[in-house]
Short mmCIF file of C-alpha atoms in Angstrom, two decimals:
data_model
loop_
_atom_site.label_atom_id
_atom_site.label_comp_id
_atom_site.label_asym_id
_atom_site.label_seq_id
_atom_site.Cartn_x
_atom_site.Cartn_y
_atom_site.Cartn_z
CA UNK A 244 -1.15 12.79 -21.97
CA UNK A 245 -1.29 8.72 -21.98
CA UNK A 246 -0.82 9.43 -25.62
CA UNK A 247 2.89 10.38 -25.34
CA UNK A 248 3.04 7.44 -23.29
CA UNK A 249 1.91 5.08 -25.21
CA UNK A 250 4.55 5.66 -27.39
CA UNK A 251 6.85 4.85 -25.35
CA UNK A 252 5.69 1.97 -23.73
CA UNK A 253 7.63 -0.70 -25.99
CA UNK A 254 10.79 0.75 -23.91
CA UNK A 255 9.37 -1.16 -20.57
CA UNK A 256 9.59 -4.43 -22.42
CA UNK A 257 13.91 -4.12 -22.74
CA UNK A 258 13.98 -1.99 -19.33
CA UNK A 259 15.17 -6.13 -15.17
CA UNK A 260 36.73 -7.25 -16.36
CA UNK A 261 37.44 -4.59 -14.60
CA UNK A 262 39.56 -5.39 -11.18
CA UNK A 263 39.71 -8.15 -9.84
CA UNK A 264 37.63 -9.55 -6.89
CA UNK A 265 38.03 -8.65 -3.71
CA UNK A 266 37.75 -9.80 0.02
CA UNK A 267 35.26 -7.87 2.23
CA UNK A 268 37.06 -4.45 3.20
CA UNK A 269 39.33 -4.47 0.04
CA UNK A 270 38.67 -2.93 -3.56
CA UNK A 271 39.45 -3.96 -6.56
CA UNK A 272 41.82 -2.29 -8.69
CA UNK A 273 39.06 -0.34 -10.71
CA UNK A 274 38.38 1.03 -7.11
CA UNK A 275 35.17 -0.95 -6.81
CA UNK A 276 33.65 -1.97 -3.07
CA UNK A 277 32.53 -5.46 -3.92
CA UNK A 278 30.55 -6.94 -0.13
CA UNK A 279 29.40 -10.19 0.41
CA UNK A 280 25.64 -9.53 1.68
CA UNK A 281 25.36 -11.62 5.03
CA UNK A 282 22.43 -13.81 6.19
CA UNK A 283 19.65 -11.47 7.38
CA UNK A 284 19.73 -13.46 10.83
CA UNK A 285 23.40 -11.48 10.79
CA UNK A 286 21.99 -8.32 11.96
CA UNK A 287 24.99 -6.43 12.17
CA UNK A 288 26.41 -7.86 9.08
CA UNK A 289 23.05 -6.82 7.05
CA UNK A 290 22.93 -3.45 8.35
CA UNK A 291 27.08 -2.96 7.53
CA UNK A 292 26.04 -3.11 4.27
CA UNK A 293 23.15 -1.51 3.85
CA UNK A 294 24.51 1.34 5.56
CA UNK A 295 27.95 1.89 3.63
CA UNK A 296 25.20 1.22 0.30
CA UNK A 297 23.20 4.01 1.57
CA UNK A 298 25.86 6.60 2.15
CA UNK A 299 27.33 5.48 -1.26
CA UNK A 300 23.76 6.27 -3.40
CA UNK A 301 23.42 9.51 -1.39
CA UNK A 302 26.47 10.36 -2.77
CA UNK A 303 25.60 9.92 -6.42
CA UNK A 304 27.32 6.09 -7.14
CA UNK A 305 25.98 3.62 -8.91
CA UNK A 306 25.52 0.16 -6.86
CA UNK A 307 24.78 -3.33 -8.37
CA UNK A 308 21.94 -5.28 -6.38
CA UNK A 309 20.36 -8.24 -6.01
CA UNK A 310 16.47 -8.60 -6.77
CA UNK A 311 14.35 -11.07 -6.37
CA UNK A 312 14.18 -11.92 -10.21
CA UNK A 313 17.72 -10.94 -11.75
CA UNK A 314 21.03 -8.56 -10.71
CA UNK A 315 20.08 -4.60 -10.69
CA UNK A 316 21.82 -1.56 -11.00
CA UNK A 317 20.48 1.46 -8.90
CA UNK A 318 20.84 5.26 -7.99
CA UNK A 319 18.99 7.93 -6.51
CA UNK A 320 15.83 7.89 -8.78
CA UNK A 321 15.69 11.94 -7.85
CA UNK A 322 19.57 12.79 -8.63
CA UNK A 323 19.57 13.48 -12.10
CA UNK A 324 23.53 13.25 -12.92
CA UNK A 325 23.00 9.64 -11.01
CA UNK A 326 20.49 8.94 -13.32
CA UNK A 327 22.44 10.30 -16.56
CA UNK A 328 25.36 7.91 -15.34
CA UNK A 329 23.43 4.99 -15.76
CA UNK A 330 22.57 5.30 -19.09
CA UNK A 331 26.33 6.08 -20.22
CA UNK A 332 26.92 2.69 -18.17
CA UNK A 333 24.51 0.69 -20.08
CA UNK A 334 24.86 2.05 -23.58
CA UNK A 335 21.13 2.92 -23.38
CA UNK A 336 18.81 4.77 -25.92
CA UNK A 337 17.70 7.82 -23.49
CA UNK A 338 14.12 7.28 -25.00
CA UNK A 339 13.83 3.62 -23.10
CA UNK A 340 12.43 4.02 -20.07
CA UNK A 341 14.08 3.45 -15.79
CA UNK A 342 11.88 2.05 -13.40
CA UNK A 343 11.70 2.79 -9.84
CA UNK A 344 12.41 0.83 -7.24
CA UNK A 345 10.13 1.47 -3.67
CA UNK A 346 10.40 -0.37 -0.59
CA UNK A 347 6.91 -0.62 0.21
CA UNK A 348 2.99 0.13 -1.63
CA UNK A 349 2.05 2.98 0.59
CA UNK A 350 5.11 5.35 -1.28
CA UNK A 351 3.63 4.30 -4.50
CA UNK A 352 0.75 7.18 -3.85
CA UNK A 353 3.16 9.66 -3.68
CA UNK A 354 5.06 9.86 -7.13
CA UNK A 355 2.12 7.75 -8.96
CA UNK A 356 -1.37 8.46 -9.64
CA UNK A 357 -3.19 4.98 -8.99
CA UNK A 358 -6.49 4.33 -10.14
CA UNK A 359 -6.60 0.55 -9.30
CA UNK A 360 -7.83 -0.34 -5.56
CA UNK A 361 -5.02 -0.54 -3.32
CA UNK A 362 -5.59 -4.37 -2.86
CA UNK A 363 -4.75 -5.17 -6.07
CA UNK A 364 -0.99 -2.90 -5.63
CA UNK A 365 -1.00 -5.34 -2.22
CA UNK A 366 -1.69 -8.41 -4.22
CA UNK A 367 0.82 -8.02 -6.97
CA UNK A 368 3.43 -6.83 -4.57
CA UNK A 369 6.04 -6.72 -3.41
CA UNK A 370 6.97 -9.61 -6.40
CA UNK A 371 8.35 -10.19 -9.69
CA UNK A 372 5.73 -7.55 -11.08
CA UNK A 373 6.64 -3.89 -12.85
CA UNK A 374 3.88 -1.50 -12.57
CA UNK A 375 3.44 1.04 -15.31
CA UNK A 376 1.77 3.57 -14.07
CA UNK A 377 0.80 7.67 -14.61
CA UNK A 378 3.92 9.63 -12.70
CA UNK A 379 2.89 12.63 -10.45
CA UNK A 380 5.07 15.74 -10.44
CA UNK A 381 6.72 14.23 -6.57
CA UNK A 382 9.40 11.93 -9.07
CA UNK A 383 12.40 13.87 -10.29
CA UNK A 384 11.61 15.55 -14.20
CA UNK A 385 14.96 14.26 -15.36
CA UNK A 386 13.72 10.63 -15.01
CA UNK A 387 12.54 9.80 -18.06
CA UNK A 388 11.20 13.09 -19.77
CA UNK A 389 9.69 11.68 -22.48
CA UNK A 390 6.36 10.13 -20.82
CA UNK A 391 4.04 10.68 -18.38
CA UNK A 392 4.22 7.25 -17.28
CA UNK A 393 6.83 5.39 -14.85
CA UNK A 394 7.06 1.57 -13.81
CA UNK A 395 7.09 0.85 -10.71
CA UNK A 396 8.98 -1.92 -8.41
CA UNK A 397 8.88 -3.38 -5.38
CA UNK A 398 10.94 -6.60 -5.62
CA UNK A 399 10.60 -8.95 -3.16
CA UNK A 400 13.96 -8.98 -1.36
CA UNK A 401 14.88 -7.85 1.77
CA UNK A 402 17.51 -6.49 1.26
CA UNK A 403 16.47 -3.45 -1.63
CA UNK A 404 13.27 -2.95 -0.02
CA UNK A 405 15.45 -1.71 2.81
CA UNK A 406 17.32 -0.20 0.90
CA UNK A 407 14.80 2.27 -0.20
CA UNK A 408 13.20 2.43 2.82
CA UNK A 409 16.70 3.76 4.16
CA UNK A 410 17.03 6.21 1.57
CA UNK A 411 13.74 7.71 1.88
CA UNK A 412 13.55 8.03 -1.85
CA UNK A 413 12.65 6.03 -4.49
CA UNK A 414 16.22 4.13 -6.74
CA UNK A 415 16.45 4.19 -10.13
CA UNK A 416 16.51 0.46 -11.13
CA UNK A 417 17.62 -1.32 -14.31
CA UNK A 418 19.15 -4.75 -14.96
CA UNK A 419 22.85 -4.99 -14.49
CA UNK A 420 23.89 -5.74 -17.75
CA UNK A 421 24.75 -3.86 -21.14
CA UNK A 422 21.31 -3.00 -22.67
CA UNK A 423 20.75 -6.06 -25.44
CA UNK A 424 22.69 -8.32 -23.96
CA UNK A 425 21.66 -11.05 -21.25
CA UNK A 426 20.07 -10.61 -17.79
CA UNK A 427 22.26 -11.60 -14.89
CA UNK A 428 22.12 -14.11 -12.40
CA UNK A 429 25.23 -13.65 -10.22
CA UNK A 430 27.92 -10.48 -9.86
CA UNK A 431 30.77 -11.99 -12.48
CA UNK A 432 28.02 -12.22 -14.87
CA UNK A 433 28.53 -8.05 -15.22
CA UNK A 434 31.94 -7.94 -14.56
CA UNK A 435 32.54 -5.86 -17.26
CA UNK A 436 30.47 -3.11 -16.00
CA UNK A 437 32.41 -2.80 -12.21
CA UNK A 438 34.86 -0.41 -13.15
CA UNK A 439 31.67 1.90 -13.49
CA UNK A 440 30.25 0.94 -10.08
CA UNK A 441 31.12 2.52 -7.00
CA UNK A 442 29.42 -0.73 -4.77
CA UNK A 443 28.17 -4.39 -5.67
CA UNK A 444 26.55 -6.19 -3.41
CA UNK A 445 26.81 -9.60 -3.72
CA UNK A 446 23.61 -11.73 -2.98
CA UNK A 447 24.98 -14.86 -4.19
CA UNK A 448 23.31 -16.73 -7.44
CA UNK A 449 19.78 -15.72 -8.55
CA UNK A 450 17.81 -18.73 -9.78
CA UNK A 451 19.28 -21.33 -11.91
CA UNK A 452 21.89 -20.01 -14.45
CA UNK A 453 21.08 -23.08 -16.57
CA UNK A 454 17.14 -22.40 -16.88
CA UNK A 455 16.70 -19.36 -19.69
CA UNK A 456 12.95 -18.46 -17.45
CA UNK A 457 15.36 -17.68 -14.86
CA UNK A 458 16.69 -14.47 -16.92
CA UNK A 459 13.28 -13.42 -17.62
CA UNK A 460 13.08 -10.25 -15.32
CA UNK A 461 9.49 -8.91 -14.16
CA UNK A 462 6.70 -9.21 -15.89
CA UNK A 463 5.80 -5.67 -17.26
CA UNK A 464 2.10 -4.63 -17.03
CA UNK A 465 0.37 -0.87 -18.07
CA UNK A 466 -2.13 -0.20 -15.15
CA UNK A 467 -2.43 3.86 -16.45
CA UNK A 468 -6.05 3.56 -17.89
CA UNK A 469 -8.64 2.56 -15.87
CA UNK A 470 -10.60 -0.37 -15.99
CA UNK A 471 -7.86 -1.72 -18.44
CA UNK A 472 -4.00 -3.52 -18.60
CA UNK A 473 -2.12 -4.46 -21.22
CA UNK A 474 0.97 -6.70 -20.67
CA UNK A 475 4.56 -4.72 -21.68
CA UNK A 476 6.76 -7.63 -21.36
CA UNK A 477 5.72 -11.41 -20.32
CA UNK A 478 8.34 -12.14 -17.75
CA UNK A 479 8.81 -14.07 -14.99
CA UNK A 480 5.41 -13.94 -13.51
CA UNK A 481 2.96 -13.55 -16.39
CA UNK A 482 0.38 -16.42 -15.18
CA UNK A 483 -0.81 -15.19 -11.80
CA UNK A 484 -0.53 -11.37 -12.79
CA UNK A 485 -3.22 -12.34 -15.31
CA UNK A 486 -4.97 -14.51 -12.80
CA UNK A 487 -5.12 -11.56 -10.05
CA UNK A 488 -5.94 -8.36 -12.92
CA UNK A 489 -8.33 -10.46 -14.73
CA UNK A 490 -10.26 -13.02 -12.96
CA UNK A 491 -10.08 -11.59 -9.51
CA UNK A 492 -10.50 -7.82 -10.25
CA UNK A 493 -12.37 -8.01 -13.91
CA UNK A 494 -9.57 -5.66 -15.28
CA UNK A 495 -10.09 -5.63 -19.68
CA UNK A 496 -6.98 -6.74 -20.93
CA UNK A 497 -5.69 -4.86 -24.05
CA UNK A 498 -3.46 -5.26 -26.38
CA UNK A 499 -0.07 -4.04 -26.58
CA UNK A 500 0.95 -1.01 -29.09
CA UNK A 501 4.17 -2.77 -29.85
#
């Protein structure tokens, strides 16, 4: 079984104009919802949004989100047209693998099978971490067929942990841009892909557009096989996720297959 995900483990590592802009309330002429996201302390601000973002995922739409490493685009991990629609939107090879997005570790035990001690999941996140992990039969079979493995994030951001805490389901997360091309840091970065988006959300800027380690994404990491990691993609956090899997809990590391 990790055999047939092995193979497709090299997919992790490429996994992080339409109308014009618009005013809170308005749309832009591709029909778009583009909202501002308020300061948390704005309580009923934050939860206008995160409730109109809800009701638009539960109805199939695809919304752009911040993260805490780059711009994401998310559906329903468990609606498998949802899922099929992101794909078309990025140009994607249907063998490269979608992560899922959870808002907190405790969900993780119900669509992985973990064999790491839940202080290490608690250690690594929520953060700028993916981890790849063996999928149990809870996650949707139309999410990526092709391996019995799924990565697995919980970015550290307020507002899409809520967000799948309010869904009561794990999203479907990729980053929002056409798959080859550059990460994003801010919402007219991916302009071009709007007109396929039923919602952005607009965080504001994402690190520093003029640093290149600032598009790096997550760092990708294979926790599947006991007693062992190997690192998928470097990212944004490699130094302390090799600090916490190898000096603190003795994990081997391995090399990757790619």
């Amino acid at each position: 079984m990790l055999g047939a995900g092995r193979a497709a483990l090299t997919g992790w590592a490429r996994a992080g104009d339409g109308g014009r802009c618009s005013r809170r309330g308005e749309t832009p002429d591709s029909g778009l919802q583009l909202l501002p996201l308020p300061k948390r302390q704005s309580a009923r601000g934050w939860k206008d949004v995160l409730h109109t973002t809800v009701g638009i995922l539960r109805e199939g739409g695809l919304v752009g989100v911040p993260t805490d490493t780059i711009y994401g685009i998310a559906c329903l991990a468990q609606d498998s047209q949802a899922v099929r629609n992101i794909y078309s939107l990025k140009g994607r090879n249907g063998a490269k693998p979608l992560a899922i997005c959870l808002g907190e570790v405790k969900q993780i035990y119900r669509y992985c099978h973990v064999s790491v001690p839940d202080e290490l999941l608690r250690d690594l996140l929520p953060g700028p971490v993916t981890l790849v992990l063996e999928r149990s039969d809870e996650l949707n079979k139309d999410l990526n067929p092709f391996t019995p493995l799924v990565g697995v994030r919980i970015p550290n951001h307020p507002f899409i942990r809520e967000l799948a805490q309010a869904c009561s389901a794990p999203l479907a997360l990729t980053s929002a841009n056409v798959s080859s091309q550059t990460s994003t840091l801010a919402v007219t970065e991916f302009r071009d892909l709007w007109p396929e988006l039923s919602l952005v959300v607009d965080g504001g800027p994402i690190g520093d557009a003029q640093n290149p380690e600032s598009r790096l994404g997550s760092t990708v990491v294979n926790l599947s096989v006991s007693g062992k990691f190997t690192i998928i993609r470097p990212g944004c956090a490699l130094t302390s996720t090799l600090e916490i899997l190898g000096k603190k809990y003795g994990l081997a590391l391995e090399p990757s297959c790619s």
